[in-house]
Protein backbone atom coordinates (compact mmCIF):
# COMPACT_ATOMS: atom_id res chain seq x y z
CA UNK A 1 0.00 0.00 0.00
CA UNK A 2 1.27 3.46 -0.87
CA UNK A 3 0.63 4.69 2.67
CA UNK A 4 3.00 2.02 4.02
CA UNK A 5 5.66 2.90 1.43
CA UNK A 6 5.45 6.61 2.29
CA UNK A 7 5.73 5.75 5.98
CA UNK A 8 8.75 3.52 5.33
CA UNK A 9 10.46 6.40 3.49
CA UNK A 10 9.69 8.86 6.28
CA UNK A 11 10.93 6.42 8.93
CA UNK A 12 14.17 5.80 7.02
CA UNK A 13 14.83 9.56 7.20
CA UNK A 14 14.92 9.35 11.02
CA UNK A 15 13.34 12.79 11.47
CA UNK A 16 15.20 14.49 8.59
CA UNK A 17 12.96 16.17 5.96
CA UNK A 18 12.25 14.54 2.62
CA UNK A 19 10.62 16.46 -0.23
CA UNK A 20 7.31 15.39 -1.79
CA UNK A 21 9.15 15.41 -5.13
CA UNK A 22 11.78 12.94 -3.86
CA UNK A 23 9.07 10.67 -2.48
CA UNK A 24 7.04 10.67 -5.68
CA UNK A 25 10.21 9.86 -7.66
CA UNK A 26 11.25 7.09 -5.26
CA UNK A 27 7.79 5.47 -5.33
CA UNK A 28 6.95 6.14 -9.00
CA UNK A 29 3.66 7.90 -8.21
CA UNK A 30 2.33 11.46 -8.52
CA UNK A 31 2.94 14.09 -5.85
CA UNK A 32 -0.83 14.25 -5.35
CA UNK A 33 -0.86 10.54 -4.51
CA UNK A 34 1.99 11.05 -2.01
CA UNK A 35 0.09 13.93 -0.42
CA UNK A 36 -3.05 11.79 -0.15
CA UNK A 37 -1.10 8.99 1.53
CA UNK A 38 0.39 11.52 3.94
CA UNK A 39 -3.10 12.77 4.85
CA UNK A 40 -4.20 9.18 5.48
CA UNK A 41 -1.24 8.74 7.84
CA UNK A 42 -2.14 11.93 9.69
CA UNK A 43 -5.70 10.61 10.08
CA UNK A 44 -4.26 7.51 11.75
CA UNK A 45 -2.44 9.65 14.31
CA UNK A 46 0.97 10.24 12.71
CA UNK A 47 2.37 13.67 13.41
CA UNK A 48 4.04 14.73 10.14
CA UNK A 49 5.53 18.21 9.94
CA UNK A 50 6.39 20.04 6.75
CA UNK A 51 8.23 23.18 5.69
CA UNK A 52 8.48 24.84 2.26
CA UNK A 53 11.57 23.84 0.22
CA UNK A 54 12.50 21.27 2.91
CA UNK A 55 9.75 18.67 2.73
CA UNK A 56 8.10 16.41 5.26
CA UNK A 57 9.38 14.70 8.37
CA UNK A 58 7.95 12.37 10.96
CA UNK A 59 7.64 13.80 14.48
CA UNK A 60 5.60 11.16 16.28
CA UNK A 61 4.01 7.81 15.52
CA UNK A 62 1.10 5.97 17.15
CA UNK A 63 1.89 2.41 18.31
CA UNK A 64 0.54 0.70 15.22
CA UNK A 65 1.61 -2.65 13.84
CA UNK A 66 1.55 -1.81 10.14
CA UNK A 67 3.80 -2.73 7.23
CA UNK A 68 4.93 0.90 7.05
CA UNK A 69 6.06 0.73 10.69
CA UNK A 70 7.71 -2.66 10.50
CA UNK A 71 8.93 -3.24 6.92
CA UNK A 72 12.60 -4.13 6.62
CA UNK A 73 13.28 -3.51 2.91
CA UNK A 74 16.13 -5.67 1.61
CA UNK A 75 16.25 -7.88 4.70
CA UNK A 76 15.51 -11.59 4.62
CA UNK A 77 13.21 -11.61 7.68
CA UNK A 78 10.48 -8.99 7.37
CA UNK A 79 11.48 -7.93 3.83
CA UNK A 80 7.95 -9.04 3.01
CA UNK A 81 5.54 -8.42 5.87
CA UNK A 82 1.79 -8.77 6.32
CA UNK A 83 0.14 -6.97 9.22
CA UNK A 84 -3.37 -7.98 10.24
CA UNK A 85 -5.67 -6.56 12.90
CA UNK A 86 -6.92 -10.00 13.78
CA UNK A 87 -6.27 -13.58 12.67
CA UNK A 88 -6.82 -17.05 14.11
CA UNK A 89 -3.10 -17.70 14.38
CA UNK A 90 -0.16 -16.06 12.63
CA UNK A 91 1.40 -19.52 12.16
CA UNK A 92 -1.80 -20.65 10.41
CA UNK A 93 -1.75 -17.55 8.22
CA UNK A 94 1.80 -18.33 7.06
CA UNK A 95 0.71 -21.87 6.22
CA UNK A 96 -2.31 -20.65 4.23
CA UNK A 97 -0.05 -18.33 2.24
CA UNK A 98 2.53 -21.05 1.71
CA UNK A 99 0.42 -23.20 -0.56
CA UNK A 100 2.55 -22.26 -3.56
CA UNK A 101 6.07 -20.91 -3.35
CA UNK A 102 6.86 -19.61 0.15
CA UNK A 103 8.58 -16.22 0.09
CA UNK A 104 11.74 -16.66 2.15
CA UNK A 105 11.43 -14.62 5.35
CA UNK A 106 7.72 -13.85 4.86
CA UNK A 107 6.46 -12.45 8.16
CA UNK A 108 2.94 -12.16 9.52
CA UNK A 109 2.15 -9.91 12.48
CA UNK A 110 -1.28 -9.59 14.10
CA UNK A 111 -2.79 -7.32 16.72
CA UNK A 112 -4.94 -10.17 18.01
CA UNK A 113 -5.17 -13.95 17.62
CA UNK A 114 -8.50 -15.65 18.08
CA UNK A 115 -6.96 -19.14 18.02
CA UNK A 116 -3.38 -18.61 19.12
CA UNK A 117 -1.62 -21.96 19.45
CA UNK A 118 1.08 -23.09 21.84
CA UNK A 119 3.24 -26.21 22.11
CA UNK A 120 1.64 -29.58 22.85
CA UNK A 121 -1.76 -28.50 21.50
CA UNK A 122 -2.21 -25.81 24.14
CA UNK A 123 -3.79 -22.47 23.31
CA UNK A 124 -1.92 -19.17 23.56
CA UNK A 125 -4.03 -16.35 24.97
CA UNK A 126 -3.64 -13.45 22.54
CA UNK A 127 -5.89 -10.49 23.46
CA UNK A 128 -6.13 -7.52 21.07
CA UNK A 129 -3.55 -4.75 21.36
CA UNK A 130 -1.78 -6.34 24.33
CA UNK A 131 0.84 -8.64 22.89
CA UNK A 132 3.07 -9.10 19.91
CA UNK A 133 2.08 -12.08 17.80
CA UNK A 134 4.52 -12.73 14.97
CA UNK A 135 5.43 -15.61 12.67
CA UNK A 136 8.19 -15.86 10.08
CA UNK A 137 8.62 -18.44 7.32
CA UNK A 138 12.23 -19.54 6.94
CA UNK A 139 13.80 -21.80 4.35
CA UNK A 140 17.19 -22.69 5.81
CA UNK A 141 19.60 -24.66 3.64
CA UNK A 142 20.78 -27.35 5.98
CA UNK A 143 20.12 -31.00 6.79
CA UNK A 144 16.75 -31.62 8.46
CA UNK A 145 18.56 -32.76 11.60
CA UNK A 146 19.84 -29.20 12.16
CA UNK A 147 16.48 -27.46 11.73
CA UNK A 148 15.20 -28.13 15.24
CA UNK A 149 17.95 -25.85 16.59
CA UNK A 150 16.00 -22.91 15.16
CA UNK A 151 13.65 -22.98 18.15
CA UNK A 152 16.47 -22.59 20.67
CA UNK A 153 18.17 -19.94 18.53
CA UNK A 154 14.86 -18.05 18.36
CA UNK A 155 14.65 -17.92 22.15
CA UNK A 156 18.08 -16.25 22.22
CA UNK A 157 16.95 -13.85 19.45
CA UNK A 158 13.90 -12.89 21.56
CA UNK A 159 16.20 -12.21 24.56
CA UNK A 160 18.34 -9.99 22.28
CA UNK A 161 15.29 -8.02 21.12
CA UNK A 162 13.92 -7.49 24.64
CA UNK A 163 17.32 -6.40 25.88
CA UNK A 164 17.70 -3.95 22.97
CA UNK A 165 14.34 -2.29 23.68
CA UNK A 166 13.97 -2.62 27.47
CA UNK A 167 17.55 -2.77 28.73
CA UNK A 168 16.98 -6.00 30.68
CA UNK A 169 17.87 -9.45 29.45
CA UNK A 170 15.34 -12.23 30.08
CA UNK A 171 16.41 -15.85 30.50
CA UNK A 172 15.28 -19.10 28.89
CA UNK A 173 13.43 -21.98 30.53
CA UNK A 174 14.51 -25.04 28.58
CA UNK A 175 13.68 -25.56 25.79
CA UNK A 176 12.30 -22.24 24.65
CA UNK A 177 10.13 -20.25 27.07
CA UNK A 178 11.46 -16.74 27.57
CA UNK A 179 11.36 -15.84 31.26
CA UNK A 180 11.40 -12.61 33.21
CA UNK A 181 11.24 -12.42 37.01
CA UNK A 182 10.58 -16.17 37.13
CA UNK A 183 7.50 -16.01 34.88
CA UNK A 184 6.82 -16.63 31.21
CA UNK A 185 7.19 -13.55 29.03
CA UNK A 186 7.14 -15.18 25.62
CA UNK A 187 6.34 -18.51 24.00
CA UNK A 188 7.70 -19.88 20.76
CA UNK A 189 6.02 -22.42 18.50
CA UNK A 190 8.13 -23.75 15.64
CA UNK A 191 6.43 -25.84 12.98
CA UNK A 192 7.72 -27.23 9.73
CA UNK A 193 6.34 -28.52 6.49
CA UNK A 194 7.94 -31.29 4.45
CA UNK A 195 7.43 -32.37 0.84
CA UNK A 196 5.22 -35.44 1.08
CA UNK A 197 7.15 -37.42 -1.56
CA UNK A 198 10.74 -36.53 -0.82
CA UNK A 199 10.51 -35.52 2.86
CA UNK A 200 12.54 -32.44 1.88
CA UNK A 201 11.98 -29.37 3.99
CA UNK A 202 9.61 -26.84 2.40
CA UNK A 203 9.74 -24.24 5.13
CA UNK A 204 9.84 -23.66 8.87
CA UNK A 205 7.42 -21.33 10.67
CA UNK A 206 8.82 -19.67 13.76
CA UNK A 207 5.88 -18.26 15.74
CA UNK A 208 6.61 -15.91 18.62
CA UNK A 209 4.18 -14.45 21.15
CA UNK A 210 5.50 -11.74 23.51
CA UNK A 211 3.41 -10.42 26.40
CA UNK A 212 3.68 -6.62 26.16
CA UNK A 213 0.95 -4.88 28.16
CA UNK A 214 -1.27 -7.66 29.58
CA UNK A 215 -2.57 -7.38 33.11
CA UNK A 216 -3.59 -10.25 35.40
CA UNK A 217 -7.15 -9.93 34.10
CA UNK A 218 -5.98 -10.27 30.48
CA UNK A 219 -4.08 -13.48 31.28
CA UNK A 220 -6.98 -15.02 33.19
CA UNK A 221 -6.80 -16.93 36.50
CA UNK A 222 -5.06 -20.03 35.10
CA UNK A 223 -2.24 -18.28 33.23
CA UNK A 224 -1.73 -15.18 35.43
CA UNK A 225 0.31 -16.91 38.18
CA UNK A 226 2.97 -18.08 35.70
CA UNK A 227 2.91 -15.26 33.11
CA UNK A 228 4.29 -11.76 33.00
CA UNK A 229 4.08 -8.88 30.54
CA UNK A 230 6.76 -6.25 29.87
CA UNK A 231 4.41 -3.67 31.39
CA UNK A 232 4.15 -5.68 34.60
CA UNK A 233 7.91 -6.17 34.77
CA UNK A 234 8.96 -2.62 33.85
CA UNK A 235 6.04 -0.58 35.16
CA UNK A 236 5.47 0.77 31.65
CA UNK A 237 4.75 -0.98 28.37
CA UNK A 238 7.19 -0.38 25.52
CA UNK A 239 5.68 0.28 22.10
CA UNK A 240 4.73 -2.96 20.40
CA UNK A 241 6.08 -1.64 17.11
CA UNK A 242 9.47 -1.06 18.70
CA UNK A 243 9.55 -4.58 20.13
CA UNK A 244 8.46 -5.94 16.74
CA UNK A 245 11.23 -4.07 14.87
CA UNK A 246 13.87 -5.26 17.33
CA UNK A 247 12.57 -8.81 16.98
CA UNK A 248 12.68 -8.66 13.19
CA UNK A 249 16.26 -7.38 13.39
CA UNK A 250 17.36 -10.14 15.75
CA UNK A 251 15.55 -12.83 13.71
CA UNK A 252 17.29 -11.51 10.61
CA UNK A 253 20.68 -11.80 12.37
CA UNK A 254 19.72 -15.33 13.44
CA UNK A 255 18.78 -16.32 9.90
CA UNK A 256 21.96 -14.83 8.41
CA UNK A 257 24.03 -16.93 10.83
CA UNK A 258 22.01 -20.14 10.56
CA UNK A 259 23.36 -22.80 10.79
CA UNK A 260 27.06 -21.94 10.44
CA UNK A 261 27.24 -19.87 13.64
CA UNK A 262 26.11 -22.90 15.66
CA UNK A 263 28.93 -22.69 18.20
CA UNK A 264 28.28 -19.05 19.11
CA UNK A 265 24.51 -19.50 19.40
CA UNK A 266 24.93 -22.63 21.53
CA UNK A 267 27.20 -20.67 23.86
CA UNK A 268 24.70 -17.81 24.01
CA UNK A 269 21.82 -20.23 24.66
CA UNK A 270 23.78 -21.86 27.50
CA UNK A 271 24.44 -18.44 29.03
CA UNK A 272 20.71 -17.54 28.89
CA UNK A 273 19.33 -20.92 30.01
CA UNK A 274 17.95 -20.67 33.56
CA UNK A 275 17.01 -24.35 33.85
CA UNK A 276 20.57 -25.62 34.27
CA UNK A 277 21.37 -26.28 37.91
CA UNK A 278 17.67 -26.32 38.85
CA UNK A 279 15.66 -29.18 40.36
CA UNK A 280 13.07 -30.22 37.79
CA UNK A 281 10.22 -32.63 37.22
CA UNK A 282 10.24 -34.22 33.75
CA UNK A 283 6.90 -35.38 32.36
CA UNK A 284 7.18 -38.34 29.98
CA UNK A 285 4.22 -39.89 28.19
CA UNK A 286 4.56 -42.85 30.56
CA UNK A 287 5.00 -40.95 33.82
CA UNK A 288 7.23 -38.43 35.57
CA UNK A 289 10.68 -38.30 37.18
CA UNK A 290 12.52 -35.77 39.28
CA UNK A 291 16.10 -34.72 38.92
CA UNK A 292 18.48 -31.82 38.42
CA UNK A 293 19.24 -30.21 35.06
CA UNK A 294 23.00 -30.59 34.51
CA UNK A 295 23.56 -28.84 31.19
CA UNK A 296 22.57 -28.24 27.58
CA UNK A 297 24.09 -30.62 25.01
CA UNK A 298 25.34 -29.58 21.55
CA UNK A 299 21.97 -30.37 19.95
CA UNK A 300 20.13 -28.34 22.66
CA UNK A 301 18.89 -31.43 24.46
CA UNK A 302 19.04 -31.36 28.26
CA UNK A 303 21.27 -33.57 30.44
CA UNK A 304 19.51 -34.54 33.65
CA UNK A 305 20.79 -36.28 36.78
CA UNK A 306 17.88 -38.30 38.20
CA UNK A 307 17.16 -38.07 41.91
CA UNK A 308 17.02 -41.86 42.12
CA UNK A 309 20.33 -42.27 40.28
CA UNK A 310 21.73 -42.14 36.75
CA UNK A 311 21.85 -39.51 34.05
CA UNK A 312 19.85 -39.11 30.86
CA UNK A 313 19.75 -36.72 27.93
CA UNK A 314 16.21 -35.62 27.11
CA UNK A 315 15.00 -33.84 23.99
CA UNK A 316 12.21 -31.28 23.87
CA UNK A 317 9.98 -33.37 21.59
CA UNK A 318 9.58 -36.15 24.14
CA UNK A 319 9.04 -34.39 27.42
CA UNK A 320 7.70 -31.43 29.29
CA UNK A 321 9.76 -29.93 32.10
CA UNK A 322 8.45 -28.28 35.28
CA UNK A 323 10.57 -26.34 37.72
CA UNK A 324 10.30 -27.56 41.28
CA UNK A 325 11.10 -24.10 42.69
CA UNK A 326 8.57 -21.95 40.84
CA UNK A 327 7.95 -21.78 37.08
CA UNK A 328 11.61 -22.10 36.03
C1 LIG B 1 4.00 -21.89 23.81
O1 LIG B 1 4.30 -21.17 24.75
O2 LIG B 1 3.56 -23.01 23.98
C2 LIG B 1 4.19 -21.35 22.42
C3 LIG B 1 3.35 -20.15 22.17
C4 LIG B 1 3.57 -19.57 20.79
C5 LIG B 1 2.64 -18.42 20.50
C6 LIG B 1 2.92 -17.78 19.19
S1 LIG B 1 2.03 -16.27 18.99
C7 LIG B 1 2.47 -16.21 17.33
C8 LIG B 1 2.36 -17.62 16.79
N1 LIG B 1 1.01 -17.95 16.42
C9 LIG B 1 0.50 -18.94 17.16
O3 LIG B 1 -0.65 -19.40 17.03
N2 LIG B 1 1.38 -19.33 18.07
C10 LIG B 1 2.62 -18.60 17.95
Coordinates of C-alpha atoms and ligand atoms in Angstrom, one line a residue:
X1 CA 0.0 0.0 0.0
X2 CA 1.3 3.5 -0.9
X3 CA 0.6 4.7 2.7
X4 CA 3.0 2.0 4.0
X5 CA 5.7 2.9 1.4
X6 CA 5.4 6.6 2.3
X7 CA 5.7 5.7 6.0
X8 CA 8.7 3.5 5.3
X9 CA 10.5 6.4 3.5
X10 CA 9.7 8.9 6.3
X11 CA 10.9 6.4 8.9
X12 CA 14.2 5.8 7.0
X13 CA 14.8 9.6 7.2
X14 CA 14.9 9.4 11.0
X15 CA 13.3 12.8 11.5
X16 CA 15.2 14.5 8.6
X17 CA 13.0 16.2 6.0
X18 CA 12.3 14.5 2.6
X19 CA 10.6 16.5 -0.2
X20 CA 7.3 15.4 -1.8
X21 CA 9.1 15.4 -5.1
X22 CA 11.8 12.9 -3.9
X23 CA 9.1 10.7 -2.5
X24 CA 7.0 10.7 -5.7
X25 CA 10.2 9.9 -7.7
X26 CA 11.3 7.1 -5.3
X27 CA 7.8 5.5 -5.3
X28 CA 7.0 6.1 -9.0
X29 CA 3.7 7.9 -8.2
X30 CA 2.3 11.5 -8.5
X31 CA 2.9 14.1 -5.9
X32 CA -0.8 14.3 -5.3
X33 CA -0.9 10.5 -4.5
X34 CA 2.0 11.1 -2.0
X35 CA 0.1 13.9 -0.4
X36 CA -3.0 11.8 -0.1
X37 CA -1.1 9.0 1.5
X38 CA 0.4 11.5 3.9
X39 CA -3.1 12.8 4.8
X40 CA -4.2 9.2 5.5
X41 CA -1.2 8.7 7.8
X42 CA -2.1 11.9 9.7
X43 CA -5.7 10.6 10.1
X44 CA -4.3 7.5 11.7
X45 CA -2.4 9.6 14.3
X46 CA 1.0 10.2 12.7
X47 CA 2.4 13.7 13.4
X48 CA 4.0 14.7 10.1
X49 CA 5.5 18.2 9.9
X50 CA 6.4 20.0 6.7
X51 CA 8.2 23.2 5.7
X52 CA 8.5 24.8 2.3
X53 CA 11.6 23.8 0.2
X54 CA 12.5 21.3 2.9
X55 CA 9.8 18.7 2.7
X56 CA 8.1 16.4 5.3
X57 CA 9.4 14.7 8.4
X58 CA 7.9 12.4 11.0
X59 CA 7.6 13.8 14.5
X60 CA 5.6 11.2 16.3
X61 CA 4.0 7.8 15.5
X62 CA 1.1 6.0 17.1
X63 CA 1.9 2.4 18.3
X64 CA 0.5 0.7 15.2
X65 CA 1.6 -2.7 13.8
X66 CA 1.5 -1.8 10.1
X67 CA 3.8 -2.7 7.2
X68 CA 4.9 0.9 7.1
X69 CA 6.1 0.7 10.7
X70 CA 7.7 -2.7 10.5
X71 CA 8.9 -3.2 6.9
X72 CA 12.6 -4.1 6.6
X73 CA 13.3 -3.5 2.9
X74 CA 16.1 -5.7 1.6
X75 CA 16.3 -7.9 4.7
X76 CA 15.5 -11.6 4.6
X77 CA 13.2 -11.6 7.7
X78 CA 10.5 -9.0 7.4
X79 CA 11.5 -7.9 3.8
X80 CA 7.9 -9.0 3.0
X81 CA 5.5 -8.4 5.9
X82 CA 1.8 -8.8 6.3
X83 CA 0.1 -7.0 9.2
X84 CA -3.4 -8.0 10.2
X85 CA -5.7 -6.6 12.9
X86 CA -6.9 -10.0 13.8
X87 CA -6.3 -13.6 12.7
X88 CA -6.8 -17.1 14.1
X89 CA -3.1 -17.7 14.4
X90 CA -0.2 -16.1 12.6
X91 CA 1.4 -19.5 12.2
X92 CA -1.8 -20.6 10.4
X93 CA -1.8 -17.5 8.2
X94 CA 1.8 -18.3 7.1
X95 CA 0.7 -21.9 6.2
X96 CA -2.3 -20.7 4.2
X97 CA -0.1 -18.3 2.2
X98 CA 2.5 -21.0 1.7
X99 CA 0.4 -23.2 -0.6
X100 CA 2.5 -22.3 -3.6
X101 CA 6.1 -20.9 -3.4
X102 CA 6.9 -19.6 0.2
X103 CA 8.6 -16.2 0.1
X104 CA 11.7 -16.7 2.2
X105 CA 11.4 -14.6 5.4
X106 CA 7.7 -13.9 4.9
X107 CA 6.5 -12.5 8.2
X108 CA 2.9 -12.2 9.5
X109 CA 2.2 -9.9 12.5
X110 CA -1.3 -9.6 14.1
X111 CA -2.8 -7.3 16.7
X112 CA -4.9 -10.2 18.0
X113 CA -5.2 -14.0 17.6
X114 CA -8.5 -15.7 18.1
X115 CA -7.0 -19.1 18.0
X116 CA -3.4 -18.6 19.1
X117 CA -1.6 -22.0 19.4
X118 CA 1.1 -23.1 21.8
X119 CA 3.2 -26.2 22.1
X120 CA 1.6 -29.6 22.9
X121 CA -1.8 -28.5 21.5
X122 CA -2.2 -25.8 24.1
X123 CA -3.8 -22.5 23.3
X124 CA -1.9 -19.2 23.6
X125 CA -4.0 -16.4 25.0
X126 CA -3.6 -13.4 22.5
X127 CA -5.9 -10.5 23.5
X128 CA -6.1 -7.5 21.1
X129 CA -3.6 -4.7 21.4
X130 CA -1.8 -6.3 24.3
X131 CA 0.8 -8.6 22.9
X132 CA 3.1 -9.1 19.9
X133 CA 2.1 -12.1 17.8
X134 CA 4.5 -12.7 15.0
X135 CA 5.4 -15.6 12.7
X136 CA 8.2 -15.9 10.1
X137 CA 8.6 -18.4 7.3
X138 CA 12.2 -19.5 6.9
X139 CA 13.8 -21.8 4.4
X140 CA 17.2 -22.7 5.8
X141 CA 19.6 -24.7 3.6
X142 CA 20.8 -27.4 6.0
X143 CA 20.1 -31.0 6.8
X144 CA 16.8 -31.6 8.5
X145 CA 18.6 -32.8 11.6
X146 CA 19.8 -29.2 12.2
X147 CA 16.5 -27.5 11.7
X148 CA 15.2 -28.1 15.2
X149 CA 18.0 -25.8 16.6
X150 CA 16.0 -22.9 15.2
X151 CA 13.6 -23.0 18.2
X152 CA 16.5 -22.6 20.7
X153 CA 18.2 -19.9 18.5
X154 CA 14.9 -18.0 18.4
X155 CA 14.7 -17.9 22.2
X156 CA 18.1 -16.3 22.2
X157 CA 16.9 -13.9 19.5
X158 CA 13.9 -12.9 21.6
X159 CA 16.2 -12.2 24.6
X160 CA 18.3 -10.0 22.3
X161 CA 15.3 -8.0 21.1
X162 CA 13.9 -7.5 24.6
X163 CA 17.3 -6.4 25.9
X164 CA 17.7 -4.0 23.0
X165 CA 14.3 -2.3 23.7
X166 CA 14.0 -2.6 27.5
X167 CA 17.6 -2.8 28.7
X168 CA 17.0 -6.0 30.7
X169 CA 17.9 -9.5 29.5
X170 CA 15.3 -12.2 30.1
X171 CA 16.4 -15.8 30.5
X172 CA 15.3 -19.1 28.9
X173 CA 13.4 -22.0 30.5
X174 CA 14.5 -25.0 28.6
X175 CA 13.7 -25.6 25.8
X176 CA 12.3 -22.2 24.7
X177 CA 10.1 -20.3 27.1
X178 CA 11.5 -16.7 27.6
X179 CA 11.4 -15.8 31.3
X180 CA 11.4 -12.6 33.2
X181 CA 11.2 -12.4 37.0
X182 CA 10.6 -16.2 37.1
X183 CA 7.5 -16.0 34.9
X184 CA 6.8 -16.6 31.2
X185 CA 7.2 -13.5 29.0
X186 CA 7.1 -15.2 25.6
X187 CA 6.3 -18.5 24.0
X188 CA 7.7 -19.9 20.8
X189 CA 6.0 -22.4 18.5
X190 CA 8.1 -23.7 15.6
X191 CA 6.4 -25.8 13.0
X192 CA 7.7 -27.2 9.7
X193 CA 6.3 -28.5 6.5
X194 CA 7.9 -31.3 4.4
X195 CA 7.4 -32.4 0.8
X196 CA 5.2 -35.4 1.1
X197 CA 7.2 -37.4 -1.6
X198 CA 10.7 -36.5 -0.8
X199 CA 10.5 -35.5 2.9
X200 CA 12.5 -32.4 1.9
X201 CA 12.0 -29.4 4.0
X202 CA 9.6 -26.8 2.4
X203 CA 9.7 -24.2 5.1
X204 CA 9.8 -23.7 8.9
X205 CA 7.4 -21.3 10.7
X206 CA 8.8 -19.7 13.8
X207 CA 5.9 -18.3 15.7
X208 CA 6.6 -15.9 18.6
X209 CA 4.2 -14.5 21.2
X210 CA 5.5 -11.7 23.5
X211 CA 3.4 -10.4 26.4
X212 CA 3.7 -6.6 26.2
X213 CA 0.9 -4.9 28.2
X214 CA -1.3 -7.7 29.6
X215 CA -2.6 -7.4 33.1
X216 CA -3.6 -10.2 35.4
X217 CA -7.1 -9.9 34.1
X218 CA -6.0 -10.3 30.5
X219 CA -4.1 -13.5 31.3
X220 CA -7.0 -15.0 33.2
X221 CA -6.8 -16.9 36.5
X222 CA -5.1 -20.0 35.1
X223 CA -2.2 -18.3 33.2
X224 CA -1.7 -15.2 35.4
X225 CA 0.3 -16.9 38.2
X226 CA 3.0 -18.1 35.7
X227 CA 2.9 -15.3 33.1
X228 CA 4.3 -11.8 33.0
X229 CA 4.1 -8.9 30.5
X230 CA 6.8 -6.3 29.9
X231 CA 4.4 -3.7 31.4
X232 CA 4.1 -5.7 34.6
X233 CA 7.9 -6.2 34.8
X234 CA 9.0 -2.6 33.9
X235 CA 6.0 -0.6 35.2
X236 CA 5.5 0.8 31.6
X237 CA 4.7 -1.0 28.4
X238 CA 7.2 -0.4 25.5
X239 CA 5.7 0.3 22.1
X240 CA 4.7 -3.0 20.4
X241 CA 6.1 -1.6 17.1
X242 CA 9.5 -1.1 18.7
X243 CA 9.6 -4.6 20.1
X244 CA 8.5 -5.9 16.7
X245 CA 11.2 -4.1 14.9
X246 CA 13.9 -5.3 17.3
X247 CA 12.6 -8.8 17.0
X248 CA 12.7 -8.7 13.2
X249 CA 16.3 -7.4 13.4
X250 CA 17.4 -10.1 15.8
X251 CA 15.6 -12.8 13.7
X252 CA 17.3 -11.5 10.6
X253 CA 20.7 -11.8 12.4
X254 CA 19.7 -15.3 13.4
X255 CA 18.8 -16.3 9.9
X256 CA 22.0 -14.8 8.4
X257 CA 24.0 -16.9 10.8
X258 CA 22.0 -20.1 10.6
X259 CA 23.4 -22.8 10.8
X260 CA 27.1 -21.9 10.4
X261 CA 27.2 -19.9 13.6
X262 CA 26.1 -22.9 15.7
X263 CA 28.9 -22.7 18.2
X264 CA 28.3 -19.0 19.1
X265 CA 24.5 -19.5 19.4
X266 CA 24.9 -22.6 21.5
X267 CA 27.2 -20.7 23.9
X268 CA 24.7 -17.8 24.0
X269 CA 21.8 -20.2 24.7
X270 CA 23.8 -21.9 27.5
X271 CA 24.4 -18.4 29.0
X272 CA 20.7 -17.5 28.9
X273 CA 19.3 -20.9 30.0
X274 CA 17.9 -20.7 33.6
X275 CA 17.0 -24.4 33.9
X276 CA 20.6 -25.6 34.3
X277 CA 21.4 -26.3 37.9
X278 CA 17.7 -26.3 38.9
X279 CA 15.7 -29.2 40.4
X280 CA 13.1 -30.2 37.8
X281 CA 10.2 -32.6 37.2
X282 CA 10.2 -34.2 33.8
X283 CA 6.9 -35.4 32.4
X284 CA 7.2 -38.3 30.0
X285 CA 4.2 -39.9 28.2
X286 CA 4.6 -42.9 30.6
X287 CA 5.0 -40.9 33.8
X288 CA 7.2 -38.4 35.6
X289 CA 10.7 -38.3 37.2
X290 CA 12.5 -35.8 39.3
X291 CA 16.1 -34.7 38.9
X292 CA 18.5 -31.8 38.4
X293 CA 19.2 -30.2 35.1
X294 CA 23.0 -30.6 34.5
X295 CA 23.6 -28.8 31.2
X296 CA 22.6 -28.2 27.6
X297 CA 24.1 -30.6 25.0
X298 CA 25.3 -29.6 21.5
X299 CA 22.0 -30.4 20.0
X300 CA 20.1 -28.3 22.7
X301 CA 18.9 -31.4 24.5
X302 CA 19.0 -31.4 28.3
X303 CA 21.3 -33.6 30.4
X304 CA 19.5 -34.5 33.7
X305 CA 20.8 -36.3 36.8
X306 CA 17.9 -38.3 38.2
X307 CA 17.2 -38.1 41.9
X308 CA 17.0 -41.9 42.1
X309 CA 20.3 -42.3 40.3
X310 CA 21.7 -42.1 36.8
X311 CA 21.8 -39.5 34.1
X312 CA 19.8 -39.1 30.9
X313 CA 19.8 -36.7 27.9
X314 CA 16.2 -35.6 27.1
X315 CA 15.0 -33.8 24.0
X316 CA 12.2 -31.3 23.9
X317 CA 10.0 -33.4 21.6
X318 CA 9.6 -36.1 24.1
X319 CA 9.0 -34.4 27.4
X320 CA 7.7 -31.4 29.3
X321 CA 9.8 -29.9 32.1
X322 CA 8.5 -28.3 35.3
X323 CA 10.6 -26.3 37.7
X324 CA 10.3 -27.6 41.3
X325 CA 11.1 -24.1 42.7
X326 CA 8.6 -21.9 40.8
X327 CA 7.9 -21.8 37.1
X328 CA 11.6 -22.1 36.0
Ligands
LIG1 C1 4.0 -21.9 23.8 O1 4.3 -21.2 24.8 O2 3.6 -23.0 24.0 C2 4.2 -21.3 22.4 C3 3.4 -20.2 22.2 C4 3.6 -19.6 20.8 C5 2.6 -18.4 20.5 C6 2.9 -17.8 19.2 S1 2.0 -16.3 19.0 C7 2.5 -16.2 17.3 C8 2.4 -17.6 16.8 N1 1.0 -17.9 16.4 C9 0.5 -18.9 17.2 O3 -0.7 -19.4 17.0 N2 1.4 -19.3 18.1 C10 2.6 -18.6 18.0

